[in-house]
XYZ file of C-alpha atoms in Angstrom:
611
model
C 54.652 -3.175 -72.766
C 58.152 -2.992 -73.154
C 58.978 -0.715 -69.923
C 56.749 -3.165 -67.845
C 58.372 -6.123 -69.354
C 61.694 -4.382 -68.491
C 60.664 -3.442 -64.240
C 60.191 -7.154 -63.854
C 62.748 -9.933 -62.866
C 63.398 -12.573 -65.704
C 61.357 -15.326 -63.386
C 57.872 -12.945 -63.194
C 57.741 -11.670 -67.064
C 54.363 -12.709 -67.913
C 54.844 -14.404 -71.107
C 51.425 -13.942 -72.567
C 48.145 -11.984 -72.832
C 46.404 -14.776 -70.802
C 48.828 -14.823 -67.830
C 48.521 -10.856 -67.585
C 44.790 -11.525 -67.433
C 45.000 -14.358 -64.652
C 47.228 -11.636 -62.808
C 44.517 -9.006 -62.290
C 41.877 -11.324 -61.450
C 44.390 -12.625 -58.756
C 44.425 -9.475 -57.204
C 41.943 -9.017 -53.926
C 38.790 -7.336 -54.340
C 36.485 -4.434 -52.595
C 34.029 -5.728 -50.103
C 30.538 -5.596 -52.244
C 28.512 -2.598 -51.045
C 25.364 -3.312 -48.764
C 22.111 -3.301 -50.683
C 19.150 -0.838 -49.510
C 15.985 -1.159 -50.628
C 14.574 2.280 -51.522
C 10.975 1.062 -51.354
C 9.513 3.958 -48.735
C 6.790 1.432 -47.632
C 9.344 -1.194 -46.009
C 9.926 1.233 -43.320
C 8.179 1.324 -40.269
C 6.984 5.027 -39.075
C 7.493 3.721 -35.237
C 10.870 2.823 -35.586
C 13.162 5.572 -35.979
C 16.504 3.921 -34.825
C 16.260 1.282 -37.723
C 15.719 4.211 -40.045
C 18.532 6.222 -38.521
C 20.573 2.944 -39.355
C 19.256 2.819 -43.060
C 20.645 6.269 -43.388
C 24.125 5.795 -41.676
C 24.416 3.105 -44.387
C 22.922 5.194 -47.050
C 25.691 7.850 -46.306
C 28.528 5.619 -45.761
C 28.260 4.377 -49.237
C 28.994 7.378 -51.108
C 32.507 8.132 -50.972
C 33.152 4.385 -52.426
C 31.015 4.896 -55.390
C 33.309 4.601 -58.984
C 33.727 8.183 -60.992
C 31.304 10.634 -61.214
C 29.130 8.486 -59.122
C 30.706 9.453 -55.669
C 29.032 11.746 -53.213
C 25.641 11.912 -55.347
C 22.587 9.940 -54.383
C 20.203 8.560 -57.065
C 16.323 10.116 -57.554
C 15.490 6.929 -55.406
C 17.766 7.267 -53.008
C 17.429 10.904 -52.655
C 13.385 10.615 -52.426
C 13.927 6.745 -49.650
C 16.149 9.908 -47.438
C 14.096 12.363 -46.774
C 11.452 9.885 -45.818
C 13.715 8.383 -43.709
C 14.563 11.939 -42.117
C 10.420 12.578 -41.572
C 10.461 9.807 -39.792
C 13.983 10.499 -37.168
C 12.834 14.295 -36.880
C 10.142 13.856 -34.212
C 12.088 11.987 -31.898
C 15.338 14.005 -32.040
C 16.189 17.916 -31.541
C 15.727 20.516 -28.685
C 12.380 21.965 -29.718
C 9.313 20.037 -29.643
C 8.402 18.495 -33.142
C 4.997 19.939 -34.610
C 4.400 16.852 -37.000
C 3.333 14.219 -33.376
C 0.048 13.000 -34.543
C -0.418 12.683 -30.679
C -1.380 16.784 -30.337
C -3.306 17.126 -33.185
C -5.657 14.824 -31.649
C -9.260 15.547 -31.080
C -9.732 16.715 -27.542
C -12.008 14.080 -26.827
C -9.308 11.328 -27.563
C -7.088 12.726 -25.325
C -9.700 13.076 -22.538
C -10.148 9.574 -22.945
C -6.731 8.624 -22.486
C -6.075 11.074 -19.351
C -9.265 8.732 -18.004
C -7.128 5.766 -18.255
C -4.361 7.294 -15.724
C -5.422 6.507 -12.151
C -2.168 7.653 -9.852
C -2.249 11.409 -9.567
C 1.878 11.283 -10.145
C 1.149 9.736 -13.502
C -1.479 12.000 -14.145
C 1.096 15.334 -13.309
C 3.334 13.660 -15.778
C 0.952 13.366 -18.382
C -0.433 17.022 -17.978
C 3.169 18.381 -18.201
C 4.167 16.413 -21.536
C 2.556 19.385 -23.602
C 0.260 22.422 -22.991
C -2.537 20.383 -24.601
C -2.472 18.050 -21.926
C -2.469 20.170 -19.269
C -5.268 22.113 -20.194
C -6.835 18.599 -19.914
C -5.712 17.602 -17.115
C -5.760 19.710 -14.849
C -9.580 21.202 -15.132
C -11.079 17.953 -15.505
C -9.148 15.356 -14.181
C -6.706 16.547 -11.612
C -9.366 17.592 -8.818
C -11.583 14.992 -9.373
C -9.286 11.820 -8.730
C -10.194 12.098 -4.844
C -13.634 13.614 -3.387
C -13.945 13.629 0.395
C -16.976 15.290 1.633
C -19.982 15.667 4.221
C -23.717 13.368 3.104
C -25.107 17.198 3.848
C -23.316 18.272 0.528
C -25.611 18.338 -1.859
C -24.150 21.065 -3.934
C -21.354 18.561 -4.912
C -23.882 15.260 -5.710
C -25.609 17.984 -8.082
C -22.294 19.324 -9.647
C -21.423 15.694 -10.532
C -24.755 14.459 -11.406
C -25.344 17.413 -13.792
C -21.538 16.648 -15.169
C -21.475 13.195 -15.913
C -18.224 13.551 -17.480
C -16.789 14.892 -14.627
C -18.285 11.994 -12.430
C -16.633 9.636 -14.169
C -13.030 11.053 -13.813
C -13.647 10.050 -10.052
C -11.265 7.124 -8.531
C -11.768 7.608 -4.865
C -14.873 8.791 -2.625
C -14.976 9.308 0.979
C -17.927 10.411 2.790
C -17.473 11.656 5.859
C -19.747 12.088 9.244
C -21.434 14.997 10.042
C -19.678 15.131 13.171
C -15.770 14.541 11.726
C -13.581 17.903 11.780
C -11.743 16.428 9.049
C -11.150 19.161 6.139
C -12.885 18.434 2.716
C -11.287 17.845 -0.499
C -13.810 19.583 -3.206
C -12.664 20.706 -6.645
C -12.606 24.434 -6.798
C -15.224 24.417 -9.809
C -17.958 23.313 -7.173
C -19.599 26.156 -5.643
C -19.418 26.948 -1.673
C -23.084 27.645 -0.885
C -26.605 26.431 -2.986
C -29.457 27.862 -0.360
C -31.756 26.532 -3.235
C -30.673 23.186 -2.858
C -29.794 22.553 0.943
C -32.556 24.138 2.499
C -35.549 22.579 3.313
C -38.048 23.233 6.103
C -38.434 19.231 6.403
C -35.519 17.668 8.354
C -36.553 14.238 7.524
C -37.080 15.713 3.858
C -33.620 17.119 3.917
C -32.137 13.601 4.815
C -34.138 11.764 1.816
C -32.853 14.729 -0.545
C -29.413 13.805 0.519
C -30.030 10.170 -0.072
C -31.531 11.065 -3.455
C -28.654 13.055 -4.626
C -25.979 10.952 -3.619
C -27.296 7.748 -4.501
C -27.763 9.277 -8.098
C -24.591 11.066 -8.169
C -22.738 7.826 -7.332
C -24.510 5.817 -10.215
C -22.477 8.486 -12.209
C -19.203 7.541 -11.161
C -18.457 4.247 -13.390
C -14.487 5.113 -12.757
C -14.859 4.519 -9.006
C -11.356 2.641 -7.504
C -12.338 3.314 -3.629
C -14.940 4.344 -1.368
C -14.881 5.096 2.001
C -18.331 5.550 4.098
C -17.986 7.026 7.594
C -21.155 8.699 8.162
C -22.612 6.884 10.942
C -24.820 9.652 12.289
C -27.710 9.949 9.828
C -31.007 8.170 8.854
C -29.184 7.258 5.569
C -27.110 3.762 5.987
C -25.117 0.990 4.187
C -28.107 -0.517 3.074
C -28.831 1.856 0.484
C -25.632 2.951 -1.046
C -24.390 -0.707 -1.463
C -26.851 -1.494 -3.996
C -25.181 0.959 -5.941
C -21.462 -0.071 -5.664
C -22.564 -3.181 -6.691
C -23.261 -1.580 -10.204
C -19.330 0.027 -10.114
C -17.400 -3.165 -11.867
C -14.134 -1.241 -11.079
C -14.791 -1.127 -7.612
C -11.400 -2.575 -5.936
C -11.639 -1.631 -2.131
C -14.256 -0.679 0.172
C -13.776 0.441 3.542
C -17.390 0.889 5.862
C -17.404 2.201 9.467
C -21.005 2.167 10.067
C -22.985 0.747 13.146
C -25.519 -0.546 10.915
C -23.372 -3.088 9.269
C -23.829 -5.220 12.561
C -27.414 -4.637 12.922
C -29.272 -8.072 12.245
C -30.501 -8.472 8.680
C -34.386 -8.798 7.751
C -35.053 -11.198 4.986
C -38.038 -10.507 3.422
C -39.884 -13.502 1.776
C -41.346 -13.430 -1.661
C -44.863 -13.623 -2.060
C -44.808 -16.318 -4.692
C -42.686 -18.558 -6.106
C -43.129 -16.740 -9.290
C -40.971 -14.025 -7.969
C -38.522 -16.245 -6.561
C -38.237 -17.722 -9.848
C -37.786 -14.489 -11.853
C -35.123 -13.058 -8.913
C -32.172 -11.558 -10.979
C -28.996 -12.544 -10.746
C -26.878 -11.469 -7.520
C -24.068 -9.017 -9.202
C -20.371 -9.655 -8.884
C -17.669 -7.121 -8.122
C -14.555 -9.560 -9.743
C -12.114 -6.665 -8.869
C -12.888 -6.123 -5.418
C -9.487 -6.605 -3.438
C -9.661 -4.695 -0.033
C -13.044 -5.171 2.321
C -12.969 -3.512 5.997
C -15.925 -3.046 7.848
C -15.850 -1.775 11.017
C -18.223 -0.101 13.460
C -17.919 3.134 15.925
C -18.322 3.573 19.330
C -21.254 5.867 19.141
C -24.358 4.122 19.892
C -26.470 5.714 17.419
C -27.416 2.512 15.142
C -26.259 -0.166 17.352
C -28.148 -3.057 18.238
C -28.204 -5.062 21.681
C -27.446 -8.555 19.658
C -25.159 -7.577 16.394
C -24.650 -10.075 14.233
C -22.194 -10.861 10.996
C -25.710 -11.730 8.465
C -25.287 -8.473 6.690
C -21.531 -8.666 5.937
C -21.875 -12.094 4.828
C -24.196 -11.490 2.382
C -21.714 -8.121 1.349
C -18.996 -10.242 1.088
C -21.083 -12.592 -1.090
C -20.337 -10.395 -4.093
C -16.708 -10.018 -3.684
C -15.517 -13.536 -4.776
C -11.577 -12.284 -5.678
C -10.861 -10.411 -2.456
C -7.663 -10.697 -0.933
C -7.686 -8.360 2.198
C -10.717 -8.854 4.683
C -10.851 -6.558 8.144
C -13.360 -7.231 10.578
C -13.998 -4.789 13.480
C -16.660 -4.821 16.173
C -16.518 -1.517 18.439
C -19.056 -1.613 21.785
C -20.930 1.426 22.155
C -19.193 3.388 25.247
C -21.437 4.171 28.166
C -24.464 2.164 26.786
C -24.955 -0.892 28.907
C -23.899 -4.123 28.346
C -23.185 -5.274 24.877
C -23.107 -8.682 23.031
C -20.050 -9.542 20.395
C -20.904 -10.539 17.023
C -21.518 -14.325 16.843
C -18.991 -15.584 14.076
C -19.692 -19.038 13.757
C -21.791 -19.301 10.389
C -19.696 -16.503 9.126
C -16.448 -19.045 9.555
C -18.408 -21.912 8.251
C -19.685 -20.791 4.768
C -17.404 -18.191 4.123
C -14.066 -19.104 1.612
C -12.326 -17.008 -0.394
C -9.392 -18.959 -2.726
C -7.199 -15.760 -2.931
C -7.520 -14.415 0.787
C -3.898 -13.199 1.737
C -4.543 -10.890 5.158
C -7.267 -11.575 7.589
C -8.146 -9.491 10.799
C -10.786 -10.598 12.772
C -11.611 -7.968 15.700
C -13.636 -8.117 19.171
C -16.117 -11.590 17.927
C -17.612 -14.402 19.211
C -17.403 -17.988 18.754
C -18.764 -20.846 20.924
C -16.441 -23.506 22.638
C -17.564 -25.968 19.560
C -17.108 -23.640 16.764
C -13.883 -22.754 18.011
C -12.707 -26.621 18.348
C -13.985 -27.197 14.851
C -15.486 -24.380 12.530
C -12.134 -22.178 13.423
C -9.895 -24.660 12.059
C -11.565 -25.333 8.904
C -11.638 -21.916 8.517
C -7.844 -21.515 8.754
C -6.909 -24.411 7.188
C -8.906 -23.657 3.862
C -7.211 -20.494 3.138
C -3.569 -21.818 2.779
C -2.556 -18.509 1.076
C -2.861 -16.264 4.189
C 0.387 -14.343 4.793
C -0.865 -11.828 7.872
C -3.373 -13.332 10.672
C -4.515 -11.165 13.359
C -7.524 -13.072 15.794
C -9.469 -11.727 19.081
C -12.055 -14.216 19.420
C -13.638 -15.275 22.782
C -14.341 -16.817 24.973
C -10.199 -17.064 25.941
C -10.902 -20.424 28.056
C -11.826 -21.916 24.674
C -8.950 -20.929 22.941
C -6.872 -23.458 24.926
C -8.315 -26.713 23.035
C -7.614 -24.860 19.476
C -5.692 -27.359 17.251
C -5.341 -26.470 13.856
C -5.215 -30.130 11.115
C -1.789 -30.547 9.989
C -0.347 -28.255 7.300
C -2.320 -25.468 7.653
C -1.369 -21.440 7.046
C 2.050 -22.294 5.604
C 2.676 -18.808 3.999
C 2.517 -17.063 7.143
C 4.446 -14.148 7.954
C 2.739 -11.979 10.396
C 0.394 -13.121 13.653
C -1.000 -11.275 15.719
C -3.546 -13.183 18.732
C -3.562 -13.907 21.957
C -0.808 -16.781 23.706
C -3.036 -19.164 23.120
C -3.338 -18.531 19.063
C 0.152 -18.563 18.775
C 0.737 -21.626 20.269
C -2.264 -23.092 17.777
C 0.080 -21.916 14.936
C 3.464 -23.049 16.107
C 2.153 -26.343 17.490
C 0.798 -26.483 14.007
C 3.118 -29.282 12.136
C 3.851 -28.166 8.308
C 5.438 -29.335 5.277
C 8.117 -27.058 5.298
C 8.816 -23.687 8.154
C 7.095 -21.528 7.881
C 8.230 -17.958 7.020
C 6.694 -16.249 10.049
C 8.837 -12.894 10.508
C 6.611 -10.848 13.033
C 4.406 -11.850 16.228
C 2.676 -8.687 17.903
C -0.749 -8.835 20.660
C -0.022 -11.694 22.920
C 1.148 -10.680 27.046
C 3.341 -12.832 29.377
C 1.354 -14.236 32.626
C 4.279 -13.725 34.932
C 5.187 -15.372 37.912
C 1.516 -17.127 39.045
C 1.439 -18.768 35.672
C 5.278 -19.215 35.159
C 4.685 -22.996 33.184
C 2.210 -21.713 30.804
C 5.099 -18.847 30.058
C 7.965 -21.421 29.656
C 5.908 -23.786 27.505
C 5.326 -21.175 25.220
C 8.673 -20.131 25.266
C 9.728 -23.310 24.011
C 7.675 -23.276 21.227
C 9.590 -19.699 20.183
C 12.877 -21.541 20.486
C 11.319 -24.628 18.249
C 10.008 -21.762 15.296
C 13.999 -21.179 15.233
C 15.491 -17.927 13.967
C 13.050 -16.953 11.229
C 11.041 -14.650 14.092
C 13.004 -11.026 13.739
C 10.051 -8.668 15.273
C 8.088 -9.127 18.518
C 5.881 -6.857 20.393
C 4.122 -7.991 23.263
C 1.184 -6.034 24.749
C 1.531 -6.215 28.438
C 5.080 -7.492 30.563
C 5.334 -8.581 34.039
C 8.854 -8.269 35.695
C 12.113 -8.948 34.685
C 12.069 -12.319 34.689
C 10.084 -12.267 31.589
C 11.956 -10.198 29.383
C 14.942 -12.568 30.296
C 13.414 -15.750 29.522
C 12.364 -14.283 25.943
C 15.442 -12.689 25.281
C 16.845 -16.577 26.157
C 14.362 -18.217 23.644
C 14.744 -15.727 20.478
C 18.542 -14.619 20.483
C 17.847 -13.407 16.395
C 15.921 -10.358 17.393
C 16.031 -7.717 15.539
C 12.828 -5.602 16.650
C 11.419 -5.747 20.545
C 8.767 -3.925 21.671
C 7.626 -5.138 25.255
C 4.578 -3.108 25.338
C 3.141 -2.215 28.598
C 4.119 -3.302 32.387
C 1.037 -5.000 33.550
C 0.305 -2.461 36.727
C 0.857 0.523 34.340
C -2.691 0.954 34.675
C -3.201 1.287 38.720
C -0.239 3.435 38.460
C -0.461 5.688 34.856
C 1.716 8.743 36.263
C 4.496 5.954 36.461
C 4.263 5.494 32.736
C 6.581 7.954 31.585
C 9.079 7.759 34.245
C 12.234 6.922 33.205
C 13.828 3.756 34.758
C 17.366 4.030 36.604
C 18.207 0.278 36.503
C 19.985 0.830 32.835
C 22.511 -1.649 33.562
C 20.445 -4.443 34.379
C 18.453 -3.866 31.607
C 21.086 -3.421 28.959
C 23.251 -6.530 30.219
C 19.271 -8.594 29.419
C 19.458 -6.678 26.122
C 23.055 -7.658 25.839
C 21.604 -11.654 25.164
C 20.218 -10.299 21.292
C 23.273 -9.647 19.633
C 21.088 -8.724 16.587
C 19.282 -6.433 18.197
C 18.489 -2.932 16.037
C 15.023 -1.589 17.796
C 13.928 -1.471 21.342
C 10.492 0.361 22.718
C 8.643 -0.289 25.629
C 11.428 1.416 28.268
C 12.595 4.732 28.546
C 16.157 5.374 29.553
C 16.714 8.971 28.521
C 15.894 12.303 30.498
C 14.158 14.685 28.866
C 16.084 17.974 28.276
C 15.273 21.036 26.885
C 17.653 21.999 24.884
C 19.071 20.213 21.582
C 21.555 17.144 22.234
C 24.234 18.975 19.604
C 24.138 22.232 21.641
C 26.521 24.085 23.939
C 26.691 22.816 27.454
C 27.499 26.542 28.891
C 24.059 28.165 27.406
C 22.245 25.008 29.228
C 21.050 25.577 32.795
C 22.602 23.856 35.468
C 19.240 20.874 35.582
C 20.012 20.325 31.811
C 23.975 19.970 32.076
C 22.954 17.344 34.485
C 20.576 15.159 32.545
C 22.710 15.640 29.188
C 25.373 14.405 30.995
C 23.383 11.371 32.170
C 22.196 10.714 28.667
C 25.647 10.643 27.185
C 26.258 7.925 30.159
C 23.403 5.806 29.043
C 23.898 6.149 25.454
C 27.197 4.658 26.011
C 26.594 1.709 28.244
C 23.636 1.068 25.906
C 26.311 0.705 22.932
C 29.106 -0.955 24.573
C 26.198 -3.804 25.721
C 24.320 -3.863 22.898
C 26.358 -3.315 19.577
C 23.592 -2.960 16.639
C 20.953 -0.969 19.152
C 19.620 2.234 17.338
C 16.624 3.188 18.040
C 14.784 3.596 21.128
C 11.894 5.098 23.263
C 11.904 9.070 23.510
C 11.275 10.502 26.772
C 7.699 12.223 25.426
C 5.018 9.720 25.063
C 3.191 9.986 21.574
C 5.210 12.783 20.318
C 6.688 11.093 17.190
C 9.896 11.104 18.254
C 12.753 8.372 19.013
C 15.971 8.312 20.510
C 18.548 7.315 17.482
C 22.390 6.004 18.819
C 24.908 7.070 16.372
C 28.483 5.500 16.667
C 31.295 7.397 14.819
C 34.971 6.450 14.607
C 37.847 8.301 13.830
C 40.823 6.449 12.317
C 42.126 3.869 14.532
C 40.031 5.320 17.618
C 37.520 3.665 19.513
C 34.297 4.333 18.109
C 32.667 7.506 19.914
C 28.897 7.108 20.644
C 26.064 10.047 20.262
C 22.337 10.017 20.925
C 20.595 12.668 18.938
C 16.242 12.966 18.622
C 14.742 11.966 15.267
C 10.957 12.094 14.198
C 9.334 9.238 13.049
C 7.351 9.091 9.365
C 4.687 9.131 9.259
C-alpha cells in the first residue's frame, strides 16, 4: 500500500478504503456476453443460416470466458453444437449429404411429386437432382408428357389403358389424320406392331375398335393440359371424344380441325318431362384457356349449310376462356359452299375474360352486323388482339361500334372497313393499338375512300409501330401512308394487286431503288421493310472473294453493295429486308460499321429467320 501510495501525485492519493473502492467501480466495463439458449427444440431444422449464426456466436464467446473457463464449452453447449452442425451439414460441402429425408422417400412419393412438374425443362431438372429421380423420371414421366399419334394406333390406347399410371403422366395429346406425314412421338416402351389387336376382317369393326380404345384410354388421362384432334378422315368425330374431355378438369386448351364441328347439330327431344327433369348437370371445364376450332379443306364431313350450333354449345362449358379462334375452310373443288351464319353465335355468346378473338371466313346479315356485331364487341372490353372476316363487305360500311368500346386493344387485323369501325370508335382514353395487319388500299378508282382512311391513321397518332397491308396498288399509295404514319417501325406492303395476272413478276427484283428509298426516306423510324425486293440473287456468299466469283456474280454483288448503300444513306435505322428467294427463310440484314472518326461503312450480309 505504501509503494502505490508512493507512484501517485499528492492530489490523487486515495485517502481511504472507500475511495479505492469507488475507483474500481469507476473503471469501464466488458460488453456483457450474448445469451444462447441451449434448448435443441428452439431451432428450426429448415433454417440452417440462423443456426450457422447461433454457432458463430457460440464460438466467438470462448476466448472471453474468465480462467479455466476459456476455450471449453459446457455439456449443454457442447450437446446445443452438434445439433446445430446436423442441421448446417446437408446444405453445405462438395459431396452430396446422405441424411436429405428427400431420397429416402418412398418411391411412390416421389412419383407423385415428378406428376406435379408439367414443363419438360423442369422435369430434366428434377430427374438430374439425384439418381433417384432420374430413374423416375425418365421411364415414367419423361416420354409420356407429349403423345402424338395416328386414331389407327391401337397398340398405344391399350398400353395406356392397361397402365393407368402411365396415362396419367400425360399433359399433351395430339391425334393426328390418317393421311398427315407428320412423324409420331410414342414412348419407346410401346411396342411397334400388335397384329392381335389391329387386325380385324371388319373395316367398320376396326373403326368402332379404335373409337373404343381411345375413348377409354383418354378417360385414363386425368393429367391432360392439351389436346389436339386432326383426324378428319374417319367415321369417328368430335362428337364422341368431347364427352370425354369434358370429364378432364385440367383441361386448359383445345385445338379441333374437324369438318364435323360445322355440321348442323341434331337436338334430340326427351320423351318426357320426367327425363328433362332428371337431366344432369352440364359439366364445366373452369381451366379451359385456349379454344380453336377450325375445319379442312377436304370435303369428307362437310355439309352444304354449316352452321356455328355445335361450337356454341362446346363453348358452353368453357366459361374462363381467354383465347377463342374461329376458322371456316370451303371444301376445294366441291361446288358452291355456304359460310357459317354467326349471328346467334354473336348474340348469346360472352365470355368476361376473353383477351384474343379471331373470327375466320363467317357470315352475318346486314342487321346483325349493324347491331348484334357491336354488342358483341362492346361487351368484351378486355380484348387486346381482334382479327374479323365477316361478310357480306357492303355491310361492313354502316358498322359503328357504341362509344368506348375495345379500349385495351393492341392488335387488329380486318378489312378497311373494320378498322375504320375501331378508330372512328371514340374512347375514354387512346387506345394502345401497336399493330394493324389484313386490310388493302383501293388505289386510284377509289382514291377518297383511301384518303379518308388515311386520316383516321394520322388521328390514332404515333402509338401504330407495325403495319402490313395485304394487297398495294401503285406508288401513290405507299406515299400517302408513309405521309400519315411517320412512327413506323415495321412495314410490310404485302402484295401488288396484279401480282396475280402476272405471278412470274413476283420475284423480280425492282430497279426503281431510288424512288423507293427517297418514299422510305419519310419514316425516319423505320427498322423492317418486306413486300419489295431490291437485292440480286448471287451465288456465292456476300463475305467472299470477288476473284473466285464469275464474272455474272461480280456484277450483281457489286449492284447489291450499291443498293445497300443508298438504302442506308436514305433510310438510317433500315435493317431488315426482303431476300431475293421467296419462302426460303431468309432476309437481307444491313449492317453499318464505323471505324474511328470515319464515315460509317455499310454491309448487307443473308440471315435466316427463327423459326
Amino acid at each position: 500500500m505504501s509503494s502505490f501510495n508512493r507512484a501517485l501525485p499528492p492530489t490523487s492519493r486515495p485517502s481511504t478504503k472507500a475511495s479505492i473502492t469507488s475507483a474500481i467501480r469507476s473503471r469501464p466495463r466488458k460488453s456483457a456476453q450474448p445469451l444462447i439458449s441451449t434448448n435443441v427444440n428452439s431451432y428450426d431444422r429448415m433454417d440452417p443460416f440462423a443456426a450457422f449464426n447461433v454457432l458463430l456466436k457460440l464460438f466467438g464467446s470462448l476466448p472471453s470466458r474468465i480462467g479455466g473457463c476459456q476455450y471449453k464449452l459446457t455439456p449443454d453447449e457442447h450437446t446445443l453444437s452438434l445439433h446445430l452442425l446436423n442441421i448446417v451439414e446437408p446444405f453445405v460441402g462438395l459431396a452430396p449429404s446422405q441424411r436429405t429425408h428427400f431420397t429416402r422417400q418412398p418411391t411412390e412419393i416421389l412419383d407423385a411429386i415428378a406428376l406435379h412438374v408439367d414443363c419438360r425443362r423442369d422435369l430434366l431438372s428434377l430427374a438430374r437432382s439425384c439418381k433417384r429421380m432420374r430413374d423416375i423420371v425418365f421411364p415414367r414421366h419423361w416420354e409420356y408428357r407429349v403423345i402424338k399419334c395416328k386414331l389407327s394406333s391401337i397398340r398405344v390406347w391399350n398400353h395406356l389403358i392397361i397402365n393407368r399410371s402411365l396415362a396419367r403422366n400425360v399433359r399433351r395429346l395430339e391425334v393426328l389424320d390418317e393421311r398427315s406425314a407428320e412423324a409420331e412421338v410414342l414412348p419407346r416402351g410401346i411396342m411397334h406392331s400388335d397384329t392381335d389387336l389391329e387386325s380385324t376382317d371388319d373395316e367398320l369393326g376396326l373403326h368402332e375398335k379404335q373409337e373404343r380404345y381411345l375413348l377409354k384410354a383418354l378417360g385414363r388421362m386425368s393429367g391432360l393440359r392439351a389436346f389436339k384432334w386432326k383426324c378428319n378422315h374417319s367415321p369417328v368425330g368430335i362428337d364422341e371424344v368431347w364427352p370425354v374431355l369434358l370429364r378432364c378438369e385440367s383441361l386448359q386448351e383445345v385445338e379441333i380441325c374437324d369438318n364435323l364441328a360445322f355440321a348442323p347439330l341434331v337436338r334430340e327431344e326427351a320423351e318426357t318431362e320426367d327425363k328433362e327433369s332428371t337431366k344432369k348437370i352440364p359439366k364445366i371445364l373452369l381451366e379451359m384457356s385456349s379454344m380453336v376450332l377450325k375445319s379442312t379443306q377436304h370435303a369428307y364431313g362437310a355439309s352444304q349449310n354449316p352452321e356455328l350450333s355445335r361450337i356454341a354449345e362446346m363453348l358452353a362449358h368453357c366459361p374462363n376462356i381467354t383465347h377463342l379462334d374461329i376458322a371456316y375452310t370451303p371444301p376445294r373443288h366441291q361446288g358452291l359452299y355456304n359460310r357459317p351464319l354467326a349471328d346467334e353465335f354473336l348474340l348469346y355468346s360472352r365470355w368476361p375474360n376473353l383477351t384474343s378473338v379471331s373470327l375466320t371466313n363467317l357470315r352475318c346479315t346486314p342487321a346483325s352486323i349493324q347491331d348484334t356485331l357491336p354488342s358483341f364487341l362492346h361487351a368484351h372490353q378486355n380484348i387486346e388482339i381482334l382479327a374479323l372476316d365477316v361478310v357480306p363487305p357492303f355491310a361492313l360500311n354502316n358498322l359503328a361500334l357504341p362509344a368506348g368500346s375495345l379500349p385495351r386493344l393492341r392488335e387488329l387485323q380486318g378489312s378497311r372497313d373494320i378498322v375504320n369501325a375501331v378508330l372512328g370508335c371514340p374512347a375514354q382514353s387512346q387506345r394502345p393499338l401497336e399493330l394493324l395487319r389484313g386490310f388493302k388500299l383501293s388505289g386510284a378508282h377509289n382514291r377518297s375512300a383511301d384518303l379518308k382512311y388515311l386520316d383516321l391513321l394520322r388521328l390514332a397518332g404515333s402509338g401504330i409501330k407495325r403495319l402490313e397491308l395485304s394487297v398495294w396498288n401503285d406508288m401513290e399509295d405507299i406515299k400517302l401512308l408513309a405521309g400519315s404514319l411517320p412512327s413506323l417501325s415495321w412495314l410490310d406492303i404485302g402484295s401488288k394487286h396484279n401480282s396475280c395476272a402476272a405471278p412470274q413478276n413476283r420475284d423480280k427484283t425492282v430497279t426503281n431503288t431510288i424512288e423507293w428509298a427517297t418514299v422510305l426516306s419519310e419514316l425516319p423510324e423505320l427498322t423492317t421493310f418486306h413486300g419489295i425486293k431490291f437485292f440480286y440473287e448471287v451465288c456465292s456468299q456476300p463475305t467472299a472473294n470477288l476473284s473466285s466469283m464469275s464474272m455474272t456474280d461480280r456484277s450483281r454483288m457489286r449492284k447489291n453493295d450499291e443498293i445497300a448503300g443508298v438504302l442506308a444513306w436514305k433510310c438510317p435505322k433500315l435493317r431488315r429486308m426482303d431476300h431475293w428467294e421467296e419462302g426460303g427463310g431468309k432476309v437481307i440484314v444491313l449492317l453499318r460499321e464505323s471505324a474511328g472518326g470515319e464515315e460509317a461503312k455499310v454491309r448487307w450480309d443473308v440471315r435466316r429467320v427463327k423459326a
